[in-house]
mmCIF file of C-alpha atoms in Angstrom:
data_model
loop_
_atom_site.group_PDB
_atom_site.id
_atom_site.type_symbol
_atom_site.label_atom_id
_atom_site.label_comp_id
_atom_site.label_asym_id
_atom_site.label_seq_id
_atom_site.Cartn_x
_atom_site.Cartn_y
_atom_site.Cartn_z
ATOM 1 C CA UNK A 1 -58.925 -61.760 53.501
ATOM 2 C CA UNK A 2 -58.780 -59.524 50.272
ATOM 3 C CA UNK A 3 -61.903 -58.149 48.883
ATOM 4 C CA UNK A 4 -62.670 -55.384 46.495
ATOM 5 C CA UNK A 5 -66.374 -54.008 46.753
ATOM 6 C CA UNK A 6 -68.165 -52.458 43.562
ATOM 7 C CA UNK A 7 -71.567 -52.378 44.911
ATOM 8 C CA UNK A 8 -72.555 -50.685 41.992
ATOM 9 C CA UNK A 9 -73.635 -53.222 39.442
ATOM 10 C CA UNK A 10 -74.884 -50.634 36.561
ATOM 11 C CA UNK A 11 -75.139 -47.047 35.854
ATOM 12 C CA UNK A 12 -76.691 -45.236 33.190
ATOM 13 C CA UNK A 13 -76.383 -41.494 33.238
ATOM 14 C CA UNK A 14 -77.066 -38.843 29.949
ATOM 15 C CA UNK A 15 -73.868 -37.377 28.349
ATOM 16 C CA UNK A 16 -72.514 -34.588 30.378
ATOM 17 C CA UNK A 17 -73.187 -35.605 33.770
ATOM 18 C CA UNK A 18 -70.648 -36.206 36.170
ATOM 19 C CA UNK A 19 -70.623 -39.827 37.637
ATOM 20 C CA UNK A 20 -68.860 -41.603 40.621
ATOM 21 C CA UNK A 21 -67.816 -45.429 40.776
ATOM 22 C CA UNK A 22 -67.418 -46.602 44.098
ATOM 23 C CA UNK A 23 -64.631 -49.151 45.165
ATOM 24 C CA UNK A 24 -64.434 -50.176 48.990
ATOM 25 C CA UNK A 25 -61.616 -52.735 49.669
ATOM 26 C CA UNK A 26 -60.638 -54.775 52.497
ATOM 27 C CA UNK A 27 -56.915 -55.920 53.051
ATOM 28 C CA UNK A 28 -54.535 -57.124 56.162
ATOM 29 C CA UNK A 29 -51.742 -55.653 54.922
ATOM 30 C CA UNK A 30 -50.496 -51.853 55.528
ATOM 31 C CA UNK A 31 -48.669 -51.792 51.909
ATOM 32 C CA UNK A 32 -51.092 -52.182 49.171
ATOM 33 C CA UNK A 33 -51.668 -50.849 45.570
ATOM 34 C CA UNK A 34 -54.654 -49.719 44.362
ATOM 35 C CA UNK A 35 -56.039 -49.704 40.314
ATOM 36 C CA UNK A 36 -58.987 -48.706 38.160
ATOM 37 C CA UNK A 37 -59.443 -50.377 34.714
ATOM 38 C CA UNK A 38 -61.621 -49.665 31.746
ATOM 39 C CA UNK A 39 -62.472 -52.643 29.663
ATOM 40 C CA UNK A 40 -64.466 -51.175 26.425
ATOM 41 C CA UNK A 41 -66.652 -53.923 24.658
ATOM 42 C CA UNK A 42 -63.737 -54.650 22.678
ATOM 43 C CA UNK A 43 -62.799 -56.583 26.015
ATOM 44 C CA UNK A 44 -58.768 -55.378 26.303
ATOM 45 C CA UNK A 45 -58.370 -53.985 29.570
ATOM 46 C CA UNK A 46 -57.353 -50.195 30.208
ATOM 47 C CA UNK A 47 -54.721 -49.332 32.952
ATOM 48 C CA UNK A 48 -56.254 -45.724 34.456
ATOM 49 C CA UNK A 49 -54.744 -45.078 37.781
ATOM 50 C CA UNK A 50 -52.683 -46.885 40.057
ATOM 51 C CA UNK A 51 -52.246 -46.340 43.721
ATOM 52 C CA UNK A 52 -50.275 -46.923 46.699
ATOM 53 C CA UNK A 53 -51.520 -47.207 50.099
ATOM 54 C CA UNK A 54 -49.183 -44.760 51.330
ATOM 55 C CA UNK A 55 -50.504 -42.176 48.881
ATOM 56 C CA UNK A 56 -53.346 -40.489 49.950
ATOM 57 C CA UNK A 57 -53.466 -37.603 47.614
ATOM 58 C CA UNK A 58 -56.490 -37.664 45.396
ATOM 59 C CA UNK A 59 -55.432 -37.219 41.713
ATOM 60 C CA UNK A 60 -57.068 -35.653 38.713
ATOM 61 C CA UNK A 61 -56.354 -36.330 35.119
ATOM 62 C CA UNK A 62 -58.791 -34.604 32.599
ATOM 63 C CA UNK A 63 -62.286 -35.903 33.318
ATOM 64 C CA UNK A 64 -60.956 -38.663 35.492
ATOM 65 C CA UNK A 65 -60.196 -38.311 39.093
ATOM 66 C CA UNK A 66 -59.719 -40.374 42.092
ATOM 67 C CA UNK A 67 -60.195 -40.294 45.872
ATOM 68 C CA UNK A 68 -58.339 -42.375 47.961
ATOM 69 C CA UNK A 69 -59.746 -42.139 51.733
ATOM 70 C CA UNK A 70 -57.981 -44.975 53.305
ATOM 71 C CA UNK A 71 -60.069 -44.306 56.324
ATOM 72 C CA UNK A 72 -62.897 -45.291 54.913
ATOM 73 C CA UNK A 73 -60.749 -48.158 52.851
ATOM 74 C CA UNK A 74 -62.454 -46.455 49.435
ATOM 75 C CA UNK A 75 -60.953 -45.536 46.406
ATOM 76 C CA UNK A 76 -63.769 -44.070 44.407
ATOM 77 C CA UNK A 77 -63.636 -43.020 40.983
ATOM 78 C CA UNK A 78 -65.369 -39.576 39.158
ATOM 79 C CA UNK A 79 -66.215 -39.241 35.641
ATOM 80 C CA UNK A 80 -66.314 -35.289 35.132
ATOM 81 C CA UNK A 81 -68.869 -34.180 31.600
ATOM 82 C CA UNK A 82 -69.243 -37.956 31.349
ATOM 83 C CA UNK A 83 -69.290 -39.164 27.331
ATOM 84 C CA UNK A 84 -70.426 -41.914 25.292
ATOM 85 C CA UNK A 85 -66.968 -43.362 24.601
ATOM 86 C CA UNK A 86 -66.861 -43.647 28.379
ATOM 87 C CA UNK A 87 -69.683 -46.132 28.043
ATOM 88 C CA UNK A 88 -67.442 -49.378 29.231
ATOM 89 C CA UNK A 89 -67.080 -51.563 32.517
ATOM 90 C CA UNK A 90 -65.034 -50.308 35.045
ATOM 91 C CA UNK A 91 -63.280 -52.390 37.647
ATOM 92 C CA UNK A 92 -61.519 -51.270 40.686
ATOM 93 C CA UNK A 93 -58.665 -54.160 41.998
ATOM 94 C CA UNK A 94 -55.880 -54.365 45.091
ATOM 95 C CA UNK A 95 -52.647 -55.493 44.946
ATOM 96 C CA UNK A 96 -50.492 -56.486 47.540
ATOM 97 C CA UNK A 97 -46.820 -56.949 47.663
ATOM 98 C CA UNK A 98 -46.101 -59.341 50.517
ATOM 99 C CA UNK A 99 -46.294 -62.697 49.147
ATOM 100 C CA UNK A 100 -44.704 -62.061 45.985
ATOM 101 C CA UNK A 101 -46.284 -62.257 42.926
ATOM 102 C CA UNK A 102 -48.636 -59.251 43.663
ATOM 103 C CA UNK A 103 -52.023 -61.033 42.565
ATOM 104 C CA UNK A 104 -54.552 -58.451 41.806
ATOM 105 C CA UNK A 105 -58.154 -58.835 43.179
ATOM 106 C CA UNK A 106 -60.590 -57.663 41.084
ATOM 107 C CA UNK A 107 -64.375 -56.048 42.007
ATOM 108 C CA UNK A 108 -67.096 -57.436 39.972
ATOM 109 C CA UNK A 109 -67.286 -54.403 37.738
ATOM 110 C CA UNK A 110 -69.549 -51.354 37.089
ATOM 111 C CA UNK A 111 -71.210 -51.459 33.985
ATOM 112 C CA UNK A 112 -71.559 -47.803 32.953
ATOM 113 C CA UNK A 113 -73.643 -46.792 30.278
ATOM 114 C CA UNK A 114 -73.788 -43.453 28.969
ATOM 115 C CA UNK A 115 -76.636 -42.046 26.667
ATOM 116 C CA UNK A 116 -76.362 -38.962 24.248
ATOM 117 C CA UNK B 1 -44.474 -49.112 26.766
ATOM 118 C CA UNK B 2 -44.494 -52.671 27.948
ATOM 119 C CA UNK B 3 -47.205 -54.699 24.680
ATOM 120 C CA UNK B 4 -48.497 -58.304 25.741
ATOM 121 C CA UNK B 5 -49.902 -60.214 22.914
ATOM 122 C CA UNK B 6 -52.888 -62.941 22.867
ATOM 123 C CA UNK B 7 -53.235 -65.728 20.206
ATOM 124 C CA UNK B 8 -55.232 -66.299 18.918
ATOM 125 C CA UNK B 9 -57.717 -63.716 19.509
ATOM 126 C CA UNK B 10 -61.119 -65.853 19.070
ATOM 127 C CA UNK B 11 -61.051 -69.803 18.893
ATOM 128 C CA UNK B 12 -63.969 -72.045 18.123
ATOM 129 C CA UNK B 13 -63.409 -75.832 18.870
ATOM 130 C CA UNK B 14 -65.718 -78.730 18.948
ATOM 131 C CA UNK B 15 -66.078 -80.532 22.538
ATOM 132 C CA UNK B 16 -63.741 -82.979 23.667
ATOM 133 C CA UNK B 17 -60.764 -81.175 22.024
ATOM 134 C CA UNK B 18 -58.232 -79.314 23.319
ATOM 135 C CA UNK B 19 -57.261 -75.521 22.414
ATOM 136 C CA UNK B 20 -53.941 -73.589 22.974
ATOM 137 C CA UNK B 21 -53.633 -69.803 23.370
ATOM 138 C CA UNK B 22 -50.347 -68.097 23.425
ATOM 139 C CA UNK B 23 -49.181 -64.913 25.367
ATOM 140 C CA UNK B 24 -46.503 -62.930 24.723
ATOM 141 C CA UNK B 25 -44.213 -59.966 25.632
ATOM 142 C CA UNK B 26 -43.174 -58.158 22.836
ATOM 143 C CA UNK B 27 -40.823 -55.848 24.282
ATOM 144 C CA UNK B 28 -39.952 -57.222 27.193
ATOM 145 C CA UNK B 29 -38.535 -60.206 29.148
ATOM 146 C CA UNK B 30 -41.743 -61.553 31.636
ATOM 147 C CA UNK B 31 -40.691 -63.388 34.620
ATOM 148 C CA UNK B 32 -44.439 -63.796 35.776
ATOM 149 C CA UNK B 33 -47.376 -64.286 33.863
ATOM 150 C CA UNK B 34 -51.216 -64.515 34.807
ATOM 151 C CA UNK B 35 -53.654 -66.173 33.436
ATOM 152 C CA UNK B 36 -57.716 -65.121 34.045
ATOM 153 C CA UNK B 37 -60.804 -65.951 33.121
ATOM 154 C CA UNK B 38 -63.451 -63.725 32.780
ATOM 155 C CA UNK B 39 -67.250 -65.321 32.213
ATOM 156 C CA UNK B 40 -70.126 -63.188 30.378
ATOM 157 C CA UNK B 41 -70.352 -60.218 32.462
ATOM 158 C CA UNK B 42 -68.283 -61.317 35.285
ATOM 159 C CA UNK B 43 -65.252 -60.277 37.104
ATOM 160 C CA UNK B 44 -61.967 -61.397 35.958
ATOM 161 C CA UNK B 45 -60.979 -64.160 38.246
ATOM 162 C CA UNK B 46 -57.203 -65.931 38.756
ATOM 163 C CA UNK B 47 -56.416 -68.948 37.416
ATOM 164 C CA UNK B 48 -53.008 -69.580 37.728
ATOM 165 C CA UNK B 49 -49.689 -67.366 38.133
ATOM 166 C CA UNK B 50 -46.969 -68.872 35.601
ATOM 167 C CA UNK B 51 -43.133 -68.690 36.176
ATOM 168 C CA UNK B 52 -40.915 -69.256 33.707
ATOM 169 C CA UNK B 53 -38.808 -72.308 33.915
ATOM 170 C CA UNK B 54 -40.959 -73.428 37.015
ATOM 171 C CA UNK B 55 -44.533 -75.572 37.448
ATOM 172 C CA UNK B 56 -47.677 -72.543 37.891
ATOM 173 C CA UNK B 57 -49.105 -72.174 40.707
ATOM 174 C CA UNK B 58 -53.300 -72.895 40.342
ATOM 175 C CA UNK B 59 -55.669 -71.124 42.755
ATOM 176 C CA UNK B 60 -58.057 -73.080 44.726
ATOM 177 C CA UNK B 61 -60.636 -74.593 42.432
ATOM 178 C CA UNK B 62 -58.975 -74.318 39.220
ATOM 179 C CA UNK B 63 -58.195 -77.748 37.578
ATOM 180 C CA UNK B 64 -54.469 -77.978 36.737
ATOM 181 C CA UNK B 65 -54.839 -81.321 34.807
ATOM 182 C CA UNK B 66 -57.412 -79.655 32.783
ATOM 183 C CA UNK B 67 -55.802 -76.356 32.295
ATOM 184 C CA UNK B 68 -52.005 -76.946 31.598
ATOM 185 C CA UNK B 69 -49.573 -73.762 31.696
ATOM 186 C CA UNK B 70 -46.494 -73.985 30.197
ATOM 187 C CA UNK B 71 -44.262 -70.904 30.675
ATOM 188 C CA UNK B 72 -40.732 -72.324 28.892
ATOM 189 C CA UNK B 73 -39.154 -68.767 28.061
ATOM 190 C CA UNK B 74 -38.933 -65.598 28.977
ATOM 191 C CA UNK B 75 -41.647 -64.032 26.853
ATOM 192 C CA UNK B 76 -43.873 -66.422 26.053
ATOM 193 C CA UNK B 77 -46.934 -68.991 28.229
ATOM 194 C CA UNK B 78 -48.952 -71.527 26.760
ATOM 195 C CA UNK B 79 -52.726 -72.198 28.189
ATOM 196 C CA UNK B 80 -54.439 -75.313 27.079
ATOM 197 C CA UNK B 81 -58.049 -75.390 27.356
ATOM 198 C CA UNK B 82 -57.504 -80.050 27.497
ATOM 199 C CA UNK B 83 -61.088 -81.711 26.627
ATOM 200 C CA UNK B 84 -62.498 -78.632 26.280
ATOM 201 C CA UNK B 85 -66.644 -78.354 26.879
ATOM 202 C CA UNK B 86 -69.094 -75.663 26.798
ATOM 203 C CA UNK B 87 -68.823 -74.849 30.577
ATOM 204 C CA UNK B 88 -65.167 -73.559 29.634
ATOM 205 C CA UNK B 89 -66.224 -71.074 27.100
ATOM 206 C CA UNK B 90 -64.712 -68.053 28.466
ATOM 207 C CA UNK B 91 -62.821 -64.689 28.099
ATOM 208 C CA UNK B 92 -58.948 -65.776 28.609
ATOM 209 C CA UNK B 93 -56.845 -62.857 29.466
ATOM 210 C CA UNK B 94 -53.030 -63.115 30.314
ATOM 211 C CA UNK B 95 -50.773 -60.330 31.891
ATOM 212 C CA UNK B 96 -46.999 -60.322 32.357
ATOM 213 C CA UNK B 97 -44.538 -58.437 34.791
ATOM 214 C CA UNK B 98 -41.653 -57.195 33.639
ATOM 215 C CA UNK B 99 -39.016 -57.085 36.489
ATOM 216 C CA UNK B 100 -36.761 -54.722 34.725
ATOM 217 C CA UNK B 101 -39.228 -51.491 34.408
ATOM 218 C CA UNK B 102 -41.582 -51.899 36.593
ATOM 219 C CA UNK B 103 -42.272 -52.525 40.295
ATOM 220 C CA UNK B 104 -43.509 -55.633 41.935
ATOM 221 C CA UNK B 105 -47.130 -54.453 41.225
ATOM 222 C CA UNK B 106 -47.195 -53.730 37.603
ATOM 223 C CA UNK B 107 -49.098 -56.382 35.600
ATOM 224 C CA UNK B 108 -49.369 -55.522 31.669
ATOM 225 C CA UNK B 109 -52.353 -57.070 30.727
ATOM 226 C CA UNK B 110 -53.364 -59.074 26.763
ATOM 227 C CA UNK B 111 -55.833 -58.210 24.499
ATOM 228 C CA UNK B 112 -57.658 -61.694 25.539
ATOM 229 C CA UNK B 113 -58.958 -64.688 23.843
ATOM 230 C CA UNK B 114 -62.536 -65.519 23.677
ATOM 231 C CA UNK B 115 -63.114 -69.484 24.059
ATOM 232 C CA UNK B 116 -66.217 -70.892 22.227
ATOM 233 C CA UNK B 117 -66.718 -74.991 22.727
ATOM 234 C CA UNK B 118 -69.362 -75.890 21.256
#
């Protein structure tokens, strides 16, 4: 069955620190997408990354990056010089395509907090 | 880039009642639409996946008498919230494909609508 693992319920960490969010995800299926949200207290969901399972590159955009390691089925996320406006729940989610409609499974969230 | 709207953004209705909220694709034409439900410092979790100009398909547990979906054009679903009570006060977010754009996997998600029955 589908499952997306954020063991980490909550992280606080003091501005400038780097921080990782860990996503471990099961799945039958060999094609797969992968995706991080941000959802702010204002509640609307971010898009940050997508990725596909037959991607493997790790990818950096500014503070953000991503490593995929599907041998380890993890897709873990890395706040570089973390901020306060990064302060937010983050949720890792799968995808698959067989089947259709592509429902996303979502992880229960990391609540990060991040203190001047 | 692909906008889905949510209306109305906040509702308050009395128990008992029933309560509508709209989503939208402003810029697009959405095949599929999703509806979730998020609780207070949950995960979001699938309710039902809407087609337009078929019935949704629920996912295990979720009441389709209850929660009706109505997806009657190409950019807009209906979820009503029938006989509402407080145990359905929730964060309602939709998200919509659009088939022309973007791949199987690409979901744009709503702002949401926060449900308060009191």
């Amino acid at each position: 069955a589908q499952k997306v693992t954020q063991a980490q319920t909550e992280i606080s960490v003091v501005e400038k620190e780097d921080v990782t969010l860990d996503c471990v995800y099961e799945t039958r299926d060999t094609t797969y997408y992968l995706f991080w949200y941000k959802q702010p207290p204002s509640g609307e969901l971010v898009f940050l990354i997508r990725r596909n399972s037959f991607d493997e590159q790790n990818e950096i955009s500014g503070r953000y990056s991503w490593n995929f390691q599907k041998s380890t089925s993890s897709f873990n996320f890395t706040i570089t010089a973390s901020q306060v406006v990064d302060s937010a729940v983050y949720f890792c989610a799968l995808s698959e395509l067989p089947g259709g409609y592509n429902k996303l499974i979502f992880g229960a969230g990391t609540r990060l907090a991040v203190h001047p | 880039g692909a906008v889905v709207s949510q209306h109305p953004s906040w509702v308050i209705c009395k128990s008992g009642t029933s309560v509508k909220i709209e989503c939208r694709s402003l810029d697009f034409q959405a095949t599929t639409m999703f509806w979730y439900r998020q609780f207070p410092k949950q995960s979001l979790m699938l309710m039902a996946t809407s087609n337009e100009g078929s019935k949704a398909t629920y996912e295990q547990g979720v009441e389709k008498d209850k929660f009706l979906i109505n997806h009657a054009s190409l950019t807009l679903s209906t979820l009503t919230v029938t006989s509402a009570h407080p145990e359905d006060s929730s964060f309602y977010i939709c998200s919509a494909r659009d088939p022309q754009t973007a791949a199987l996997y690409e979901q744009y998600f709503g702002p949401g609508t926060r449900l308060t029955v009191t």
